Coordinates of C-alpha atoms in Angstrom, one line a residue:
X11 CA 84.6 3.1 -26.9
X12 CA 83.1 6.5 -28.2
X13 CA 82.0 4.8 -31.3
X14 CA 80.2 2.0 -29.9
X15 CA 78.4 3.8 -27.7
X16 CA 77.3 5.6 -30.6
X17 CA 76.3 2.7 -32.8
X18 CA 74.4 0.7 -29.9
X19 CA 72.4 3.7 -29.8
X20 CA 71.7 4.0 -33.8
X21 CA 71.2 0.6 -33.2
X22 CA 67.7 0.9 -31.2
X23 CA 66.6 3.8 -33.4
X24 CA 67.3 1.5 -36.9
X25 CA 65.5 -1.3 -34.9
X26 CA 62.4 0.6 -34.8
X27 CA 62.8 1.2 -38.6
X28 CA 63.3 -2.9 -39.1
X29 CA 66.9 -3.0 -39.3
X30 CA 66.6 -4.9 -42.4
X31 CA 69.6 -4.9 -45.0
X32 CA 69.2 -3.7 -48.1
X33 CA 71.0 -3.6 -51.1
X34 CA 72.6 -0.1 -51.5
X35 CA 70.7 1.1 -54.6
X36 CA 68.5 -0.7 -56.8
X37 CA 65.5 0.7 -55.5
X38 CA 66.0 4.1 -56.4
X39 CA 68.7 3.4 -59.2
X40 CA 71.7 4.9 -57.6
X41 CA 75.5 3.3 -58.6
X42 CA 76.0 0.0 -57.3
X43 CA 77.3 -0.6 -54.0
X44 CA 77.6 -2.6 -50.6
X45 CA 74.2 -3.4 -48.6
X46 CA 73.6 -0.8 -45.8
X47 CA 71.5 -0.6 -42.5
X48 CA 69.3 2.3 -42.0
X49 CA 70.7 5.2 -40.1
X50 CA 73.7 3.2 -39.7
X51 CA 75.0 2.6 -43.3
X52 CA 77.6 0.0 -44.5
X53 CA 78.4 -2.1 -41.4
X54 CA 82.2 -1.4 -42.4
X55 CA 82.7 1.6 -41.0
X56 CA 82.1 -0.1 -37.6
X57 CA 85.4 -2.5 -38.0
X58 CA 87.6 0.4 -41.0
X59 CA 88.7 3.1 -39.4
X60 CA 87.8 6.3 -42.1
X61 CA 92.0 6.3 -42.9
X62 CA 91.0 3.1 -44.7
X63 CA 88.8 4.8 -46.7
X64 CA 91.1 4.6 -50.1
X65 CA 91.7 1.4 -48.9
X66 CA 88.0 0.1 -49.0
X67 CA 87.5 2.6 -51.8
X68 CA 89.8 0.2 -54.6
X69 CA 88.4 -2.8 -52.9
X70 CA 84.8 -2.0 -54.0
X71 CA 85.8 -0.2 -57.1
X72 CA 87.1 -3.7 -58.3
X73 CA 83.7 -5.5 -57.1
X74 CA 81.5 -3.1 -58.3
X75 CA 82.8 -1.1 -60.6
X76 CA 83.8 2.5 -61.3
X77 CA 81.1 4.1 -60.0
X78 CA 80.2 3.0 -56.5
X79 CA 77.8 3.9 -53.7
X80 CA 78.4 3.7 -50.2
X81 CA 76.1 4.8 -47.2
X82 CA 77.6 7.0 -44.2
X83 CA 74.5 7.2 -41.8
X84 CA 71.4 7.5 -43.9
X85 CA 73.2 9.2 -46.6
X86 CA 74.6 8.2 -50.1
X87 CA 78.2 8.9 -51.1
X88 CA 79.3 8.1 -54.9
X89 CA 82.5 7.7 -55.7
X90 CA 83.8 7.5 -59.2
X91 CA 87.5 6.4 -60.1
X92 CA 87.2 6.6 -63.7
X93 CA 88.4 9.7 -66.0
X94 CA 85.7 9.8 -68.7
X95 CA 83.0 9.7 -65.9
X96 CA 84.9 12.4 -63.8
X97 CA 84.9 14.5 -66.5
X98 CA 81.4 14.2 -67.8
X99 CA 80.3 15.3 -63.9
X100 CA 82.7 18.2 -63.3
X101 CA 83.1 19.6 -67.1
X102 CA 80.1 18.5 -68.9
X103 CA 77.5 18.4 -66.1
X104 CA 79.6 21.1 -64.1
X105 CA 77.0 23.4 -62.9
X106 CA 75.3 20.5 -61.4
X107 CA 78.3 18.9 -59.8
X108 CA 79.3 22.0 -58.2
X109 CA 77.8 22.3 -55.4
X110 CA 79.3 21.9 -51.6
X111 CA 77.2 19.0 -49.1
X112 CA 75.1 19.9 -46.3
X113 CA 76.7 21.3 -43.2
X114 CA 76.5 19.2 -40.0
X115 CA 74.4 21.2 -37.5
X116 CA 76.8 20.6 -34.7
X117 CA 79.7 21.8 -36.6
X118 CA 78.1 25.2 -37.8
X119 CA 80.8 27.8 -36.0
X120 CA 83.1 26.8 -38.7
X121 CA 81.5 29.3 -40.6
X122 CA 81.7 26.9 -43.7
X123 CA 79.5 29.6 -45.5
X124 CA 81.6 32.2 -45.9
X125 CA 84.9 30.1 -47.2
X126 CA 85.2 29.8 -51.1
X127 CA 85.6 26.0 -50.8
X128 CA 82.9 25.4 -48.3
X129 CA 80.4 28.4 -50.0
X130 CA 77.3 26.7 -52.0
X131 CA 77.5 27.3 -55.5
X132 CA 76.3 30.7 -56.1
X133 CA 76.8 34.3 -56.4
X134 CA 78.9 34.9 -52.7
X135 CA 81.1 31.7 -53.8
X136 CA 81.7 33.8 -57.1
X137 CA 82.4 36.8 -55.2
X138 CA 85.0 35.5 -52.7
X139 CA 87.0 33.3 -55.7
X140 CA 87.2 36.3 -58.1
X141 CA 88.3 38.3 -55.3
X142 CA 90.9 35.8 -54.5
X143 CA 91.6 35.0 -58.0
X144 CA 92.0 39.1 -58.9
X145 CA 93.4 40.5 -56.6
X146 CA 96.2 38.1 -55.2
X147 CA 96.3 35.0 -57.7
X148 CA 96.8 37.2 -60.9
X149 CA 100.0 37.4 -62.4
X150 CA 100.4 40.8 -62.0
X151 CA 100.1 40.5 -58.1
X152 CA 101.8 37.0 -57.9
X153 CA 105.3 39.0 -59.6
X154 CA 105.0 41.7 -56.6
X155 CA 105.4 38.7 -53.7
X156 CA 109.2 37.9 -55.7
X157 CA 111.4 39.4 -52.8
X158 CA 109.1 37.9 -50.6
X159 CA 110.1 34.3 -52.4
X160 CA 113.2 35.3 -51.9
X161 CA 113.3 35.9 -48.3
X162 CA 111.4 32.6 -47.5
X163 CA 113.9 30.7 -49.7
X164 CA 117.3 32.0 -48.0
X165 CA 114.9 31.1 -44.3
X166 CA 114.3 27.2 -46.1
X167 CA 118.5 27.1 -47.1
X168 CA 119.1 28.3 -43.3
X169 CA 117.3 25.8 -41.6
X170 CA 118.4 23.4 -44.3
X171 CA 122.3 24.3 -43.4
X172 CA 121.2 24.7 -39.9
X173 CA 120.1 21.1 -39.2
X174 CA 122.8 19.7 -41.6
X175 CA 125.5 21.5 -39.7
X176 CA 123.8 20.2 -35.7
X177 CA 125.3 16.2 -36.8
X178 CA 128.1 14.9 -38.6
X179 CA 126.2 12.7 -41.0
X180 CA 125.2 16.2 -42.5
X181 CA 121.1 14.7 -42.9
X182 CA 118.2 16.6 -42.6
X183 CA 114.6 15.6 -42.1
X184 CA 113.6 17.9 -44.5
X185 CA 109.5 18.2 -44.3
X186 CA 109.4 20.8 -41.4
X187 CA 111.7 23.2 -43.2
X188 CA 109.5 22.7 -46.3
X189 CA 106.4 23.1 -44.2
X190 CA 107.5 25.9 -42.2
X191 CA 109.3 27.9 -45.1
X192 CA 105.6 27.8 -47.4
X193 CA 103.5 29.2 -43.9
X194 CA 105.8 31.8 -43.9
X195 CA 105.2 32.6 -47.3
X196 CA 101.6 32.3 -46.9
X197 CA 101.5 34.5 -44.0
X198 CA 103.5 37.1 -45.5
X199 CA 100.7 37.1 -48.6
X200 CA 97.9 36.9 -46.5
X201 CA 98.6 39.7 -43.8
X202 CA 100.9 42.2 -45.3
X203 CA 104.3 42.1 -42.6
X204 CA 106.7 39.4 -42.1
X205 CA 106.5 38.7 -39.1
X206 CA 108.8 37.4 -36.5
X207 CA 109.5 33.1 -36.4
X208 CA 107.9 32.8 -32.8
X209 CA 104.4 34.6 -34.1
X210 CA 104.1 32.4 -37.4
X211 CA 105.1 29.8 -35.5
X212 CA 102.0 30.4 -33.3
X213 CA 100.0 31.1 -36.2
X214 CA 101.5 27.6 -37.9
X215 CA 100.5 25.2 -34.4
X216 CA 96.9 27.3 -34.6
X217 CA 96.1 26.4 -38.0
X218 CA 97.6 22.5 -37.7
X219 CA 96.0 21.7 -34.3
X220 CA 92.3 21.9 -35.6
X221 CA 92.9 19.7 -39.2
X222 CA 94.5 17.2 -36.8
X223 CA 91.7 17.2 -34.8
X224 CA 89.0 17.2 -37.2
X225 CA 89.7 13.6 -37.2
X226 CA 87.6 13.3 -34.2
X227 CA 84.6 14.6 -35.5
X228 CA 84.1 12.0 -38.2
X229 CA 81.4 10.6 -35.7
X230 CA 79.5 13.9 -36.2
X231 CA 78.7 11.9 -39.8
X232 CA 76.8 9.3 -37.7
X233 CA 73.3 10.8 -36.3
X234 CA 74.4 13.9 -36.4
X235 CA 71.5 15.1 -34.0
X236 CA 72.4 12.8 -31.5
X237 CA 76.1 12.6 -31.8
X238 CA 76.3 16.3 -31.6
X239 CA 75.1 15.9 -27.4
X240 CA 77.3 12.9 -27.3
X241 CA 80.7 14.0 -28.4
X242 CA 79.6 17.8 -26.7
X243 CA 83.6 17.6 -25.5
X244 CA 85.2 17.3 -28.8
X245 CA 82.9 19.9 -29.9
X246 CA 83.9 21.9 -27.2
X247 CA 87.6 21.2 -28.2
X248 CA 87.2 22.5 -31.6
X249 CA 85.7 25.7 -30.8
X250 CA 88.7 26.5 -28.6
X251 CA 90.8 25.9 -31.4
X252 CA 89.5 27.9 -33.6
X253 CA 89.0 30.7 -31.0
X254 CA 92.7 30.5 -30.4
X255 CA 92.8 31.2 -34.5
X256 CA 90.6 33.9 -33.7
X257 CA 93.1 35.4 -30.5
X258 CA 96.1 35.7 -33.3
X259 CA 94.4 37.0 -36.4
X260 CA 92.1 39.2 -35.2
X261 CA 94.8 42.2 -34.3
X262 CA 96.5 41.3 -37.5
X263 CA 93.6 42.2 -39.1
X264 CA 93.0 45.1 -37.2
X265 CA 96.7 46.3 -37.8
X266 CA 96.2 45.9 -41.2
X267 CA 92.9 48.1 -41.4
X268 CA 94.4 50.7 -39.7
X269 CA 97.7 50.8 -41.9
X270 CA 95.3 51.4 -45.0
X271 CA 93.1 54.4 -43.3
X272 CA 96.6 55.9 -42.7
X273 CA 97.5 55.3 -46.2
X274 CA 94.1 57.0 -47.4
X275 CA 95.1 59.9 -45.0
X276 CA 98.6 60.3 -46.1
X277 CA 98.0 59.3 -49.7
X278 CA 101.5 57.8 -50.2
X279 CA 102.9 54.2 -49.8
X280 CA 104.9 53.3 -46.9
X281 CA 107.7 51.0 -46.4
X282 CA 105.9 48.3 -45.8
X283 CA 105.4 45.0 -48.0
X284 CA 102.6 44.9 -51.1
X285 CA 99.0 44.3 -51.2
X286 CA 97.8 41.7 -48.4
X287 CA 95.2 39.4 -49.2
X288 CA 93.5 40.7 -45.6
X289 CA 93.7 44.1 -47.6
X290 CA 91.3 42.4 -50.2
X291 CA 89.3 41.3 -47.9
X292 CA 88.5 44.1 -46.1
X293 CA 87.1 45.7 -49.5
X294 CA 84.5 42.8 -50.3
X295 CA 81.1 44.1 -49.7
X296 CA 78.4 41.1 -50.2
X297 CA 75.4 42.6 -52.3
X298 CA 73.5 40.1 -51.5
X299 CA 73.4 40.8 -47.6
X300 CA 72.9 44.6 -48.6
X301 CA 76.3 45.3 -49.4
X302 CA 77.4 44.8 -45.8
X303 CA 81.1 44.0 -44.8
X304 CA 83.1 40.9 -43.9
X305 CA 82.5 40.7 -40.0
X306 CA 86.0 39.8 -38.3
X307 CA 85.1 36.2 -37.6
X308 CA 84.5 35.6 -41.2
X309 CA 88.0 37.3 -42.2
X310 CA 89.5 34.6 -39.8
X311 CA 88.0 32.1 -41.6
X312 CA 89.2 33.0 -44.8
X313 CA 92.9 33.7 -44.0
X314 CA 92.5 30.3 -41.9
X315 CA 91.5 28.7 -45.5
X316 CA 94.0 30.8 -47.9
X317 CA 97.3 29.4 -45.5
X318 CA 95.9 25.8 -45.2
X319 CA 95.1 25.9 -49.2
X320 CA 98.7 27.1 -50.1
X321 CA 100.6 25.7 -47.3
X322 CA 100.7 21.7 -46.7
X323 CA 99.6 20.8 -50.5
X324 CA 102.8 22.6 -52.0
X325 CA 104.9 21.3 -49.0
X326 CA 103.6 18.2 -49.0
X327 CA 104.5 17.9 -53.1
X328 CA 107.5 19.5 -52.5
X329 CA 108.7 16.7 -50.6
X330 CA 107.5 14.1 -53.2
X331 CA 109.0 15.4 -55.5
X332 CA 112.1 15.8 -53.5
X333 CA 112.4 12.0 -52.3
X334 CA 112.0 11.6 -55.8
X335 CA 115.2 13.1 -56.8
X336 CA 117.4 11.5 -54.1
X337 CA 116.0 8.3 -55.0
X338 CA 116.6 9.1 -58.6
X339 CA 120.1 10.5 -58.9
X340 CA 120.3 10.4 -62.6
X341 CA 116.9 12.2 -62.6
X342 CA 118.9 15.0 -60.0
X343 CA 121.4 14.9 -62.2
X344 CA 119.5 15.5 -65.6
X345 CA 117.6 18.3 -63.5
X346 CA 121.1 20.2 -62.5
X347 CA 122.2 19.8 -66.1
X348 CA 119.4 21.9 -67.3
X349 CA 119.9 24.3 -64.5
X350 CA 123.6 25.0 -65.4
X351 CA 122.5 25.2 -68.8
X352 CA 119.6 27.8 -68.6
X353 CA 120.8 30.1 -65.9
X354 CA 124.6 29.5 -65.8
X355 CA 127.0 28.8 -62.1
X356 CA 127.1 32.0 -60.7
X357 CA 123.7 33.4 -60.3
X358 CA 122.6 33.3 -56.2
X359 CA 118.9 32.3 -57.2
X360 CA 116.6 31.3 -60.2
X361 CA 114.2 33.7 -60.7
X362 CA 110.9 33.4 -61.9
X363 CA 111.4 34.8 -65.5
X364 CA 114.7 31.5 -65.8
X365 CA 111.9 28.8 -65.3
X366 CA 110.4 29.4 -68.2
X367 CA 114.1 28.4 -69.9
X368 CA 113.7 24.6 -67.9
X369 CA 111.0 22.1 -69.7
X370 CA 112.8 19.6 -67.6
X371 CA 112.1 21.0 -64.5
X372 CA 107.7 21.3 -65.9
X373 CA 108.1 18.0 -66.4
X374 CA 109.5 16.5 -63.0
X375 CA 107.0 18.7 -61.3
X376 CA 104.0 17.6 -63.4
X377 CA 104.7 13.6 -63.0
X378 CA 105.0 14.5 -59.0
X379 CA 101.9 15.4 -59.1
X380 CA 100.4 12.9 -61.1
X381 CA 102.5 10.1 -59.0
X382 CA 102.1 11.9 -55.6
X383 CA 99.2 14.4 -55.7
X384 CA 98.7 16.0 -52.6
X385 CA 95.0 15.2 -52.2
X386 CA 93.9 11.7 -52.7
X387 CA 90.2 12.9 -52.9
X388 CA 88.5 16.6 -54.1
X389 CA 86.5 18.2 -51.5
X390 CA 83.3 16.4 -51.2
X391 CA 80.8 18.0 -54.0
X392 CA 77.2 18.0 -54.1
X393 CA 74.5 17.7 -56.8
X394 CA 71.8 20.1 -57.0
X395 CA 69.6 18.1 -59.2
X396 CA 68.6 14.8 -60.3
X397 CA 71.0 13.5 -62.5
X398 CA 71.8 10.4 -65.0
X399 CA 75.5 9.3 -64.7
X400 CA 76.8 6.0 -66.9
X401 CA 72.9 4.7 -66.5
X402 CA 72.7 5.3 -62.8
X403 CA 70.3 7.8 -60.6
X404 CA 72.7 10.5 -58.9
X405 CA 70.0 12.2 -56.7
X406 CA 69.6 15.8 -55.8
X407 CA 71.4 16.2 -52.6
X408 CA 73.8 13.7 -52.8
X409 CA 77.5 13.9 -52.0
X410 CA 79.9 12.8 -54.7
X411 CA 83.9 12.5 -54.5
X412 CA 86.3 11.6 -57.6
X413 CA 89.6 8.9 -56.3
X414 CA 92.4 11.8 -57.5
X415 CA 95.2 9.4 -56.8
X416 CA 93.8 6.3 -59.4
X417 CA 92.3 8.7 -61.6
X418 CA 96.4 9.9 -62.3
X419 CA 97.5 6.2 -62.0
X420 CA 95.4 4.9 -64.3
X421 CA 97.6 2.0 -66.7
X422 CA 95.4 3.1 -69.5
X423 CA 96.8 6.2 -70.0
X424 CA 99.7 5.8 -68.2
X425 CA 102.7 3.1 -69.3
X426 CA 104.1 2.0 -65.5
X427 CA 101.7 4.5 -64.1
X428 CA 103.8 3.2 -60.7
X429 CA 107.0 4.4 -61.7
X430 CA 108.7 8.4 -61.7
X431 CA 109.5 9.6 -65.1
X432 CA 109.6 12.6 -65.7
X433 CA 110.1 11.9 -69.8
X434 CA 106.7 11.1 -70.0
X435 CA 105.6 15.2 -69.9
X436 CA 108.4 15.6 -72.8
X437 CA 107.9 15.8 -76.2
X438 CA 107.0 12.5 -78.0
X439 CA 106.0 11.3 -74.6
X440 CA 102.0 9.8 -73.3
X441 CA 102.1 13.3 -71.0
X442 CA 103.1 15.8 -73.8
X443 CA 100.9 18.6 -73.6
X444 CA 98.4 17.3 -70.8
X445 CA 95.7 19.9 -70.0
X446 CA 96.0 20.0 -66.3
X447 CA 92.9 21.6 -66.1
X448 CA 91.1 19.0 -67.2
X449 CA 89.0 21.2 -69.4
X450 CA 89.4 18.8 -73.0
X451 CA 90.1 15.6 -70.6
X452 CA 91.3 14.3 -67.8
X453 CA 94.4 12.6 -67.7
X454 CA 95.3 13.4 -64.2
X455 CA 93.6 16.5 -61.5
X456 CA 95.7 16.9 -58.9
X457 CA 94.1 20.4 -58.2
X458 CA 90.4 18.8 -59.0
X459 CA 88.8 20.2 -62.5
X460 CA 85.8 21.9 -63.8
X461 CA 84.5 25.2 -61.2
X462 CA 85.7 24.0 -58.0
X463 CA 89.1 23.8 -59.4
X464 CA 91.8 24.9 -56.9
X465 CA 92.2 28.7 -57.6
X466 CA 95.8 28.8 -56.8
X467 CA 97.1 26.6 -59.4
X468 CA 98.8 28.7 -61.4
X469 CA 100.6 30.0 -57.9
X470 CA 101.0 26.4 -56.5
X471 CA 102.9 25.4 -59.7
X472 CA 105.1 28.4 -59.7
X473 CA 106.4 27.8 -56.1
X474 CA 107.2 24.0 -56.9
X475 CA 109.4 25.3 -60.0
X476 CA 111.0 28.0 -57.8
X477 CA 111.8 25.9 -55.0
X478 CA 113.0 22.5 -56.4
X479 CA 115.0 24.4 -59.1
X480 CA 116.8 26.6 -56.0
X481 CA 116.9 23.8 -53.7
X482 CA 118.6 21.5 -56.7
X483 CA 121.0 24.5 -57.4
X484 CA 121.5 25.3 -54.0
X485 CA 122.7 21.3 -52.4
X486 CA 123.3 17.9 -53.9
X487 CA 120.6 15.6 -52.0
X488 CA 121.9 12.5 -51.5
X489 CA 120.7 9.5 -49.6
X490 CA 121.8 8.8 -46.2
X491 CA 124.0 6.2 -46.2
X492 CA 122.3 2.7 -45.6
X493 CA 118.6 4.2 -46.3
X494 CA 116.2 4.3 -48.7
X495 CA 113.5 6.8 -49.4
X496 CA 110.6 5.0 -48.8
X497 CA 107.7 5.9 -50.9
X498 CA 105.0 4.4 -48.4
X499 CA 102.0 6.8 -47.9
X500 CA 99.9 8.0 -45.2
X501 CA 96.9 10.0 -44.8
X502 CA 96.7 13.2 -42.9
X503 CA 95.3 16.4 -43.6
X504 CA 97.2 15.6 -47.3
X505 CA 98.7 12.0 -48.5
X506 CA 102.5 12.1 -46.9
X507 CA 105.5 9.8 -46.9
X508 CA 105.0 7.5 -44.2
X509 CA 108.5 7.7 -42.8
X510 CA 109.4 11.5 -44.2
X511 CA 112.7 12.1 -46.4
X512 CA 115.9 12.1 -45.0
X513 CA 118.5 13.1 -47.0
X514 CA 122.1 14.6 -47.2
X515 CA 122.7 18.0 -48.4
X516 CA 125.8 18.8 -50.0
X517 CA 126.2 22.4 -50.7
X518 CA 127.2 22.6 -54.4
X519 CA 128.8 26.6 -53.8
X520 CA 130.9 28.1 -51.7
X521 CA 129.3 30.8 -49.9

């Protein structure tokens, strides 16, 4: 009932304002779209739940067309599920499109500000992504985490075996172990130590409980100065959540300062594992606030960001990809081939250097992520100036979003964009040399395009090859007798399968 008892009371505040529909835009010129109530917005939302919002986003696309506008509270949100019109936003017009929305007021202890993908477009948003980008993303740093690939991929077979071992149909329910195998990957680049499985498994519930949650504070959208005093308890919720974040990384990143006076005092490396992305942090000085350092709660924020960036978008694909191949045997099958062929039958893992040997292996990743991308949606952008889009008004201050999913799905481009085939990335094929950047065009953005692109996307796509070309090596996945990998979707904090893969795993050595 918390929603109604927000709407009655918009309701007597739009009365005094007439509460007269209007059409969505042709006053001011914006993109087409439904009529809206003011303060309110499109009556929808009070009978679609915001997990219909792809839903309700095709449905209007087809009314209206590809660029549409729709009104959450007083504001306008545009959304655009065409290519060309994507890329003349983020690439062409990408300075303008770059920006990040207004912050609710009742949600400002997140701290937004001081995140690279909440940061408004400007010099600390350039300071925290080079950072990021230079010190951890670059190839030369992503080669020193190879042992620590290593480590996390014999902990992913373990649990694998593990759980195929516990019943005599020898299935797993795979998702978990890919989950739980990435965080520990992600916490091993982010703090420096591997740490025991009970603390990242802390770490992993602290970081999940508060995307789950976020859920509940859709209604923050809505009147924010009124629904702020309304929903006080699920504010209240949230900071707890994140102060329990707070609790666990705090003396990680106090552990981690200390470690590096000692090694300034000792001048000599310990036995300890490489440069930690807290170790980068705790260099930053932001010239713009007089060269002061990060404060603690702002390093929380950021590690909080770097495991949720790298963390359930690769394991999420990972398990695309992987239903993909049981459903697909021939696919599997083709995919071993190469694998025998490029690093032989007796190696104990593929290392990074032996995936540059497998184009067939590129190519199954890139149409998982053009079939399955992660994120159906970019983070919301913002426009910091009047703008002319396809004839329409996009005005200063609006919030702007780009349909990922039909944008990679698109049957102009794509021959059966519905179906896996990994072919299409080979030579001679539609996908053959497909900038994923989208820098010359977009054909598909599964890590969004133009200067919000993910940074990690060189590092994303490097841990898909690693781990579907071990974990292919490694088992035979079959299907569990009398099931089949459904491909149904469902929103979360990424898209994932409805009813997640279960598969067999035959071991294809002896160990």
């Amino acid at each position: 009932m918390d929603i109604w008892h927000l709407v009655l009371l918009s309701l007597s505040f739009a009365t005094a304002l007439g509460l007269l529909l209007r059409p969505a835009t042709k006053k001011r010129g914006l993109p087409p779209g439904p009529p809206a109530v003011p303060i309110i917005g499109n009556l929808f939302w009070l009978r679609r739940s915001f997990q219909d919002v792809e839903t309700i986003l095709r449905e209007l696309h087809g009314q209206y067309g590809p660029i549409v506008t729709l009104h959450i509270g007083s504001r306008p949100f545009i959304v655009i599920s065409d290519r060309t019109l994507a890329h003349r936003a983020l690439v062409e017009h990408g300075a303008t499109f770059s920006d990040r929305g207004p912050k609710l007021p009742a949600t400002s202890f997140l701290i937004r500000d001081h995140i690279i993908s909440g940061a408004a477009y400007g010099p600390l948003w350039r300071l925290l992504r080079r950072n990021l980008i230079s010190e951890i993303l670059h190839s030369s740093r992503v080669k020193l985490y190879a042992h620590g690939r290593a480590w996390v991929l014999q902990v992913l077979t373990n649990h694998l075996r593990s759980q195929a071992a516990s019943n005599d149909a020898g299935a797993v329910t795979a998702v978990e172990s890919f989950r739980f195998a990435m965080f520990c990957l992600l916490v091993l680049m982010c703090f420096g130590e591997k740490l025991d499985e009970k603390a990242i498994k802390d770490i992993e519930i602290a970081q999940k409980s508060p995307l789950l949650y976020g859920r509940k504070l859709y209604v923050l959208a809505f009147a924010p100065r009124i629904s702020r005093y309304i929903f006080r308890d699920r504010l209240k919720t949230a900071l707890q959540m994140r102060q329990r974040q707070a609790e666990l990384f705090v003396p990680l990143i106090r552990a981690r300062k200390e470690f590096k006076k000692q090694q300034q005092r000792q001048k000599s490396e310990e036995e300890r594992f490489v440069y930690s992305y807290v170790d980068s942090l705790l260099d930053i000085e932001l010239s713009e606030e007089g060269g002061r350092k990060l404060t603690e709660p702002e390093m929380v924020a950021l590690c909080s960001e770097f495991l949720n960036a790298g963390t359930d978008t690769t394991s999420t694909a990972l398990q695309w990809i992987m239903a993909n191949l049981v459903k697909h045997q021939e696919i599997q099958a083709k995919l071993m081939e190469e694998i025998d062929g490029a690093v032989g039958s007796e190696g104990e893992e593929i290392k990074e250097e032996d995936l540059q040997k497998m184009p067939y292996l590129k190519a199954v990743i890139m149409e998982g992520l053009r079939r399955h991308p992660p994120g159906h949606f970019v983070l919301m952008h913002t426009v910091t100036e009047d703008v002319i889009l396809d004839g329409y008004l996009i005005p200063k201050g609006a919030a702007i979003n780009f349909m990922v999913a039909e944008i990679g799905r698109d049957g102009k481009v794509w021959e059966e964009p519905m179906e896996f085939k990994p072919e299409r990335f080979l030579a001679g094929g539609t996908g053959e040399g497909v900038d994923i950047t989208g820098s010359r065009e977009i054909k598909m953005m599964p890590f969004g395009v133009g200067r919000r692109i993910c940074p990690g996307l060189v590092l994303a796509m490097l841990h898909l090859e690693y781990f579907v070309a071990n974990l292919v090596r490694e088992f035979e996945w079959k299907p569990v007798d009398g099931e089949e990998v459904d491909l149904s979707e469902k929103p979360e904090f990424t898209v994932v399968m409805k009813n997640p893969l279960r598969a067999c795993i035959l071991p294809r050595r002896k160990i």
